[in-house]
XYZ file of C-alpha atoms in Angstrom:
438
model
C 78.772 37.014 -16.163
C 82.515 37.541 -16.748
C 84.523 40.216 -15.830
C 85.597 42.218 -19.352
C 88.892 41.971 -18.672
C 88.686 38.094 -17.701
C 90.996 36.333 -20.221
C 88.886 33.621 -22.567
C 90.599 31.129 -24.381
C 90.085 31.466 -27.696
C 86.891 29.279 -29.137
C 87.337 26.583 -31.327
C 85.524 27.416 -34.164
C 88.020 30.829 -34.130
C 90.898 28.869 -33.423
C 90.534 26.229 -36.579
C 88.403 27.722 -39.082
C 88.848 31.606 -38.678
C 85.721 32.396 -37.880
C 85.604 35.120 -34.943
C 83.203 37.740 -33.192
C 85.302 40.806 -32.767
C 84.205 43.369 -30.008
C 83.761 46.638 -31.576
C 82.033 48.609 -28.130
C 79.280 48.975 -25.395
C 77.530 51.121 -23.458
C 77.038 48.655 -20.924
C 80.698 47.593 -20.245
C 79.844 44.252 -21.638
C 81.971 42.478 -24.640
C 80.903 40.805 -27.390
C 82.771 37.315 -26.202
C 81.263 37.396 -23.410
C 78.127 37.343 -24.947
C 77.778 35.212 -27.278
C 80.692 32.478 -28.859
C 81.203 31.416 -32.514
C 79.069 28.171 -33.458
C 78.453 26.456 -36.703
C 75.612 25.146 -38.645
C 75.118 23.447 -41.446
C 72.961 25.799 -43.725
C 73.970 26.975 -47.129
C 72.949 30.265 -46.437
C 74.556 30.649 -43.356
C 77.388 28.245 -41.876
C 78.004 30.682 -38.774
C 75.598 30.177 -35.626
C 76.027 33.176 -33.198
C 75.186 31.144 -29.141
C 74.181 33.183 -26.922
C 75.716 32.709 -22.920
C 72.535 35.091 -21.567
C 69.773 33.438 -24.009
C 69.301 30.585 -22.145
C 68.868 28.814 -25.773
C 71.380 26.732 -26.804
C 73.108 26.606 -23.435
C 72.310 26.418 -19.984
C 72.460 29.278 -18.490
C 71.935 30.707 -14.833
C 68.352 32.346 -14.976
C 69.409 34.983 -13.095
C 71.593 35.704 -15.763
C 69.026 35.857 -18.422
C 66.682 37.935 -16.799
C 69.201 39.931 -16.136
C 70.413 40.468 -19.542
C 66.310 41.341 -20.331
C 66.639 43.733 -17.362
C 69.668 45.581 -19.113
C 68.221 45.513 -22.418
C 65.018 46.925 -20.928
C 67.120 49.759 -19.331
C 68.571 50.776 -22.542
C 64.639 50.908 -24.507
C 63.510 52.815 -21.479
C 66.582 55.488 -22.043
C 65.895 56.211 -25.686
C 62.260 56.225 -25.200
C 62.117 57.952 -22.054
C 59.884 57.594 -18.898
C 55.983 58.146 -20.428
C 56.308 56.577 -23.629
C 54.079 53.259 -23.222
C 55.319 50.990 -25.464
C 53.808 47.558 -26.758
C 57.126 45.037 -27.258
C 57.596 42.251 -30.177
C 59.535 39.281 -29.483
C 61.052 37.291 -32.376
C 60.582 33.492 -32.735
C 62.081 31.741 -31.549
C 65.022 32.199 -29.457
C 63.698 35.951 -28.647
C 60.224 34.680 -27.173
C 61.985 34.831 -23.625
C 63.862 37.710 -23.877
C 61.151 40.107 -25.510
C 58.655 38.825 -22.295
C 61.625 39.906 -20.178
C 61.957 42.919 -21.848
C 58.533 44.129 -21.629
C 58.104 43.191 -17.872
C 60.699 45.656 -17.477
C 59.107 48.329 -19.321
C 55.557 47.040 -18.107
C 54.695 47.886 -21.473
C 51.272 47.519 -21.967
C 50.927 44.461 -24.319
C 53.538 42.180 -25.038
C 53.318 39.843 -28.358
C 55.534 37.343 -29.798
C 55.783 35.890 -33.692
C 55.207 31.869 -33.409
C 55.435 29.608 -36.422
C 53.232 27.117 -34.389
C 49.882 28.018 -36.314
C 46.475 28.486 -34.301
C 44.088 28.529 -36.845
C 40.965 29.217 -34.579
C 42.660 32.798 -33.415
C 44.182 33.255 -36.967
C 46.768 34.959 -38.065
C 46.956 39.413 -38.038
C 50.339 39.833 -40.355
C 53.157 38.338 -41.166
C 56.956 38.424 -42.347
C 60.468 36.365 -43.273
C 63.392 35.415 -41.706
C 65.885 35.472 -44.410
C 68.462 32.874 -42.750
C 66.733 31.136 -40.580
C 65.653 27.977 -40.538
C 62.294 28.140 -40.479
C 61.636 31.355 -42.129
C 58.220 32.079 -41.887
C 56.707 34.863 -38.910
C 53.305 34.921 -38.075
C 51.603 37.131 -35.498
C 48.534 35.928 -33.725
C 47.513 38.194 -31.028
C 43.508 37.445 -29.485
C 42.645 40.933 -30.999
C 44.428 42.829 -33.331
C 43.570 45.942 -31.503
C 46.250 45.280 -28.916
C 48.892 46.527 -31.077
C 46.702 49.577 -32.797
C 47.352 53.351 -32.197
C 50.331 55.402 -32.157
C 52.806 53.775 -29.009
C 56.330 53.343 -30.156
C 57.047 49.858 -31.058
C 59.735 47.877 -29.406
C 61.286 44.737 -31.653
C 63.085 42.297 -29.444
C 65.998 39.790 -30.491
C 68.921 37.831 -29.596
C 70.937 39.150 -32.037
C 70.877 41.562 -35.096
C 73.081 40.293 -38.132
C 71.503 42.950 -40.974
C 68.495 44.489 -39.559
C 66.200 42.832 -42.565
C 64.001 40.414 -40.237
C 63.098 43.600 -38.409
C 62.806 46.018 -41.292
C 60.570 42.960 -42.782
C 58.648 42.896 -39.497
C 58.090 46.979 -39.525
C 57.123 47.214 -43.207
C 54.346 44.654 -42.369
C 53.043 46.020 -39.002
C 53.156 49.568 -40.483
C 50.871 48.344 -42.973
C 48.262 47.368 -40.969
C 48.791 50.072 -38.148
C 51.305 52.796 -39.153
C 53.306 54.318 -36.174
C 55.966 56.912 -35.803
C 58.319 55.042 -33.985
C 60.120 51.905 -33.674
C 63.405 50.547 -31.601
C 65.370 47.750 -32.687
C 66.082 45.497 -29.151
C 68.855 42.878 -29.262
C 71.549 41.418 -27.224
C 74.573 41.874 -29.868
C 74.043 44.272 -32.744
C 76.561 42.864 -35.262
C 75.671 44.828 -38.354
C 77.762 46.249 -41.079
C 77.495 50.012 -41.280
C 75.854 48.991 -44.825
C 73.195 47.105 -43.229
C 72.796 50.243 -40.882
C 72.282 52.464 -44.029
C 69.412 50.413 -45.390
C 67.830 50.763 -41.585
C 67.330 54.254 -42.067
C 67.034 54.362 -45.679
C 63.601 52.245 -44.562
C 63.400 54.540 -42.336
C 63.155 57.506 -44.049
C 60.671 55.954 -46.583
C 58.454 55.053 -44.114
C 58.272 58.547 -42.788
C 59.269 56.994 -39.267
C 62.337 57.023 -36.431
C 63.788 53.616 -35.919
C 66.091 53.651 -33.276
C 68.643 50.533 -32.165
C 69.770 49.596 -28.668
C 71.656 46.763 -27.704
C 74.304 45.294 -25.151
C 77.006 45.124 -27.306
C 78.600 46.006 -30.774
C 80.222 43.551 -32.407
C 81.916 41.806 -35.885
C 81.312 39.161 -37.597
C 84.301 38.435 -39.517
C 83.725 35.031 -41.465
C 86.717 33.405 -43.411
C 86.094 32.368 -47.246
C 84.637 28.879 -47.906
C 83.029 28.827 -44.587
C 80.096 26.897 -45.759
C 82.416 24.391 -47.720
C 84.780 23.825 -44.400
C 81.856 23.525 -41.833
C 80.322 20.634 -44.700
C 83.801 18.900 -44.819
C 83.704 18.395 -41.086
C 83.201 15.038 -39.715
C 80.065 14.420 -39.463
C 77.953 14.624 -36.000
C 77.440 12.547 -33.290
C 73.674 13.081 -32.157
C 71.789 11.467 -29.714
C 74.647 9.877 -27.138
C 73.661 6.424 -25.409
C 74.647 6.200 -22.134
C 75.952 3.470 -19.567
C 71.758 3.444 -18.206
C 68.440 4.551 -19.244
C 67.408 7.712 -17.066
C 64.061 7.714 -15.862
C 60.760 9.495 -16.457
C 58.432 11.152 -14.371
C 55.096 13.495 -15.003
C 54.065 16.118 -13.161
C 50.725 17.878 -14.210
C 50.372 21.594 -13.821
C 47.016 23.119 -14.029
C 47.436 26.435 -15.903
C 44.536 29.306 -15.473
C 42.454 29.078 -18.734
C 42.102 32.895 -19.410
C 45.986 33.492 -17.923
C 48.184 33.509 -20.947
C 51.288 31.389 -20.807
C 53.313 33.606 -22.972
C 53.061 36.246 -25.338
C 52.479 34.033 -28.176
C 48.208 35.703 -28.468
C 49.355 38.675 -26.453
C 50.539 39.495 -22.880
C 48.891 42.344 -21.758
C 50.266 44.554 -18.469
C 47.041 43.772 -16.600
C 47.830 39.634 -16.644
C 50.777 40.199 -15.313
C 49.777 39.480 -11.248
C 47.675 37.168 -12.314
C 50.497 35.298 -14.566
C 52.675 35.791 -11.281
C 50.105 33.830 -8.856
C 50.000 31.016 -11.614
C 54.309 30.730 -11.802
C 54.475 30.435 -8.085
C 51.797 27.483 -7.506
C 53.693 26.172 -10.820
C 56.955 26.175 -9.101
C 55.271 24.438 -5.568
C 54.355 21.620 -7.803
C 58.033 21.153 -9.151
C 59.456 22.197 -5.320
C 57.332 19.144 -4.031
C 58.894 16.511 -7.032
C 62.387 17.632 -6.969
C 65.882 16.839 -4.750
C 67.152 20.076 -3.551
C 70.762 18.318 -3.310
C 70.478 17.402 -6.902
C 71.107 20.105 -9.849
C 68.230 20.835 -12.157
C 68.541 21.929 -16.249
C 65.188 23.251 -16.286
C 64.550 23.191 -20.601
C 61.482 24.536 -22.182
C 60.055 23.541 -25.438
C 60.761 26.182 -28.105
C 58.785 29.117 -28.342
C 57.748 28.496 -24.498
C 60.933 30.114 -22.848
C 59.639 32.872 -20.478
C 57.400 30.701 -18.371
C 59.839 27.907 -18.197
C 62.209 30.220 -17.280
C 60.395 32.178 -14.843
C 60.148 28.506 -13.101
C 63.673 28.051 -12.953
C 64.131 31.456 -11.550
C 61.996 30.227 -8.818
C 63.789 27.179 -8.090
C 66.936 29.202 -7.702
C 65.711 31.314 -5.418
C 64.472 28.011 -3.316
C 67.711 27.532 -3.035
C 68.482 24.952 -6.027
C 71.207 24.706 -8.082
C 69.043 25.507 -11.584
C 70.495 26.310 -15.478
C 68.049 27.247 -18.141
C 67.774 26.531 -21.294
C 64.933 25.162 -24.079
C 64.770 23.162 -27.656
C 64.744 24.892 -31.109
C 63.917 24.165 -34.628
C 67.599 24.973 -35.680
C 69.602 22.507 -36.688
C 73.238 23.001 -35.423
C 76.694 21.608 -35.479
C 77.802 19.554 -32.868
C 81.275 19.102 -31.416
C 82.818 17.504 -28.289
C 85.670 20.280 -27.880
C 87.342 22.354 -25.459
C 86.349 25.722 -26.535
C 82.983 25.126 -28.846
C 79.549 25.890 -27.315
C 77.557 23.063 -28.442
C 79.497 19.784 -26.987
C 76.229 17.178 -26.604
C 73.003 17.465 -28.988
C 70.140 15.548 -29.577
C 67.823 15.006 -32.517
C 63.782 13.932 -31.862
C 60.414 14.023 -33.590
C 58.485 17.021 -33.138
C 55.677 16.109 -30.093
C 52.933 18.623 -32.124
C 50.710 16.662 -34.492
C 51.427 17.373 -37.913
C 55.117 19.030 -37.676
C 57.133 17.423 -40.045
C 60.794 18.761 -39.252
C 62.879 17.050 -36.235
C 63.522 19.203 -33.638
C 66.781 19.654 -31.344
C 67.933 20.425 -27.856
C 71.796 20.929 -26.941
C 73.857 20.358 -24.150
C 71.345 19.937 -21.464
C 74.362 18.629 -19.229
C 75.820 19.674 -15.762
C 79.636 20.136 -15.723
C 80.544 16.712 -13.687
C 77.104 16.054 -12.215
C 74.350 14.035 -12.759
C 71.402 16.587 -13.245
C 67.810 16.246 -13.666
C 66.308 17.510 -16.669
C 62.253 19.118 -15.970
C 61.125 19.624 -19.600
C 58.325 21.930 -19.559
C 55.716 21.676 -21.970
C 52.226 22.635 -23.125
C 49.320 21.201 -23.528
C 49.867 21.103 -27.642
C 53.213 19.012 -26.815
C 51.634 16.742 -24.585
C 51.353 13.882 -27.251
C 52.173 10.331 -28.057
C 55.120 11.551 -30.227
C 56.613 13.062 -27.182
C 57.069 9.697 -25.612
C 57.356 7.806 -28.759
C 60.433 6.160 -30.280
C 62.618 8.825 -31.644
C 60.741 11.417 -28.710
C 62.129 14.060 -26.692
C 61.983 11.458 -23.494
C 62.939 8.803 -25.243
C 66.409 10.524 -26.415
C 66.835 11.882 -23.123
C 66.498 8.927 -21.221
C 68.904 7.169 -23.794
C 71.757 9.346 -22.857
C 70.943 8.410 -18.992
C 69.486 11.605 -18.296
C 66.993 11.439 -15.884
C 63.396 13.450 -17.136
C 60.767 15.097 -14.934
C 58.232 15.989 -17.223
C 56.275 19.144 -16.402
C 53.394 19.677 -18.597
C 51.548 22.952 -18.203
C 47.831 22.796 -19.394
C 44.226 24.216 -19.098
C 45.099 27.589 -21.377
C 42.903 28.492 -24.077
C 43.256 31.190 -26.637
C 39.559 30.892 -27.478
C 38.485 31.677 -23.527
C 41.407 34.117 -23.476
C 40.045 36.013 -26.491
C 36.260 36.024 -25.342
C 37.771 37.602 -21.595
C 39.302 39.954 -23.501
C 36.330 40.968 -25.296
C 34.061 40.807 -22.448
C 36.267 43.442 -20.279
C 36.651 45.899 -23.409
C 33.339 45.904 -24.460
C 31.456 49.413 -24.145
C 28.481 49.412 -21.335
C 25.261 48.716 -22.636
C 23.114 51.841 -23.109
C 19.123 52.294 -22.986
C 16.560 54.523 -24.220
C 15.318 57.005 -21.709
C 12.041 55.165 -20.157
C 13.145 51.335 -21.718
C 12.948 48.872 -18.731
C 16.503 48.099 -17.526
């Protein structure tokens, strides 16, 4: 990361349309632009797309650097909750799955969960809220049990970045529902609320009988210029899926996963997987250390929702001495522009790999400045389908643009054996009559 006092040129989308993040403080000595930088989108209810540069979303990103910025954000939770509080942590799909994992292993908060819109209908789904401007709108929580998130621990709500506060007042009113609590903290990279949105915080707040408190890296402004949405539509439109002079190549490497090891927080992440979740990165990472060229730069990019494990593998890379960015796909669909000064220069558009998902998906970037870098896409086993390779696939776009693909895919999990571990180790000893025959 930047020095603060580093002089940025201004970003594009600043520069022609008017549209700029203004710094407004920290606690952390970190700035807003540094941050994240003004993108655009297409979306009539929001043309402005905040990209993250410690996400590890949208761009790639040193994975040092994003565990880092978990690390910080951690810090801050740990300072307003103090040392014995024992939190459980909620990560918000999807660009927050990552950074709420990172968060928790920082706290080594006892369970970790994260909202997927990727339904599992055999471990259903506990509760549920809405994303107002999202894309995909719709949060569902499916944790194994929903007794990892019962009793009275504060609750910790982790995301990229906080616009109004309603996704996680949403989220709180539904949780508190099912298991009220008396308190809650608001986790995100760049808190860019208006002090009106702050009001209706702790207006919820005070009708819920509960403290909310909000911690993040970095205050900021959005300041958006009138007709936004109509200037963004009037731009040319973009050029998605590049071609290049070759077709990259593709190769698979198969990564055995530990059935009742979780992969993610996605059904839960509790404190006591973590070692266990630890053992399983590292003979991940030999698999990858045995397929790659250490003289050759690697964009490690995980599929959506699966960002801390693909990240964690990148992290180990690095410290094996590769040159490693980080970065994974998303549902959102954004604008794309080749310019000095905009964050999202190279995108590609490609069918979903799950069975039965509709919407395209996207990845961005996924480039090394001036270097031809191999791409490891790490995916699960629910991925691992003939749409991925198909026509119109992740590899096939990929490979289009003379990217060469080493494709990782991580399987043997199952929520099912997960759950029944889970219910094996919490359930009470047997007891018998005095005299019975044991």
């Amino acid at each position: 990361m930047s020095s603060p006092t580093a002089v940025r040129a201004v970003p594009w989308a600043t520069e022609h349309l008017g549209l700029t993040l203004a710094h407004v403080g920290s606690d952390t000595g970190l700035t807003i632009p540094e941050l994240v930088e003004p993108g655009l989108r297409r979306n009539p209810r929001r043309a402005h797309l905040l990209v993250s540069t410690v996400l590890g979303k949208h761009v790639p990103t040193d994975p040092g650097a994003v565990i880092g910025a978990g690390d910080r954000l951690g810090d801050l939770v740990a300072d307003v909750l103090g040392p014995d509080a024992d939190p459980v942590v909620l990560g918000f799909a999807e660009t927050a799955t990552g950074l709420g994992h990172c968060v928790a292993a920082r706290l080594r908060a006892r369970c970790y969960l994260h909202s997927t819109r990727r339904d599992v209908p055999e471990i259903g789904t506990s509760a549920g809220f809405e994303e107002g401007h999202s894309h995909a709108t719709s949060h569902q929580l499916q944790p194994t049990s929903v007794e990892l998130f019962t009793g009275d621990r504060p609750l910790v709500l982790v995301d990229d970045e906080i616009s109004t506060g309603a996704t996680a007042v949403d989220a709180i009113r539904a949780l508190h529902r099912q298991n009220p609590r008396s308190r809650y903290v608001v986790a995100s990279l760049v808190d860019m609320r208006e002090q009106g949105h702050r009001d209706t915080v702790d207006a919820a707040a005070a009708e819920l009988g509960v403290q909310i408190d909000s911690v993040s890296l970095a205050v900021g402004r959005t300041e958006l210029p009138g007709g936004l949405i109509d200037s963004v539509g009037a731009l040319p439109e973009p050029v998605l899926n590049p071609v290049g002079e070759r077709t990259g190549t593709v190769e698979r490497a198969d990564i055995p996963w530990p059935a009742t090891v979780p992969e993610g927080g996605r059904h839960g992440f509790l404190r006591e997987d973590t070692e266990e979740f630890d053992a399983a990165v590292t003979s991940a990472a030999a698999v990858l250390l045995d397929r790659l060229d250490p003289q050759r730069p690697v964009i490690v990019v995980g599929h959506e929702e699966l960002m801390y494990l693909p990240l964690r593998l990148a992290d180990a890379l690095a410290t094996s001495g590769f040159r490693v960015r980080f970065q994974t796909t998303t549902r959102s669909p954004a604008y794309v522009l080749d310019r000095p000064g905009y964050p999202l220069r190279r995108g590609f558009r490609f069918t979903a790999p799950e069975n039965g998902e509709q919407q395209p998906r996207f990845v961005y970037n996924a480039q090394w400045p001036d270097e031809d870098a191999v791409v490891v896409a790490v995916i699960d086993a629910a991925a691992d389908t003939e749409r991925l390779t198909a026509a119109g696939g992740l590899l096939d776009v990929l490979t289009a643009s003379g990217t060469d693909v080493l494709l990782a895919v991580v399987s043997g999990f199952d929520p099912l054996s997960l759950r029944a571990a889970r219910a094996a180790t919490a359930a009470p000893p047997k007891t018998t009559r005095p005299g019975a025959p044991t």
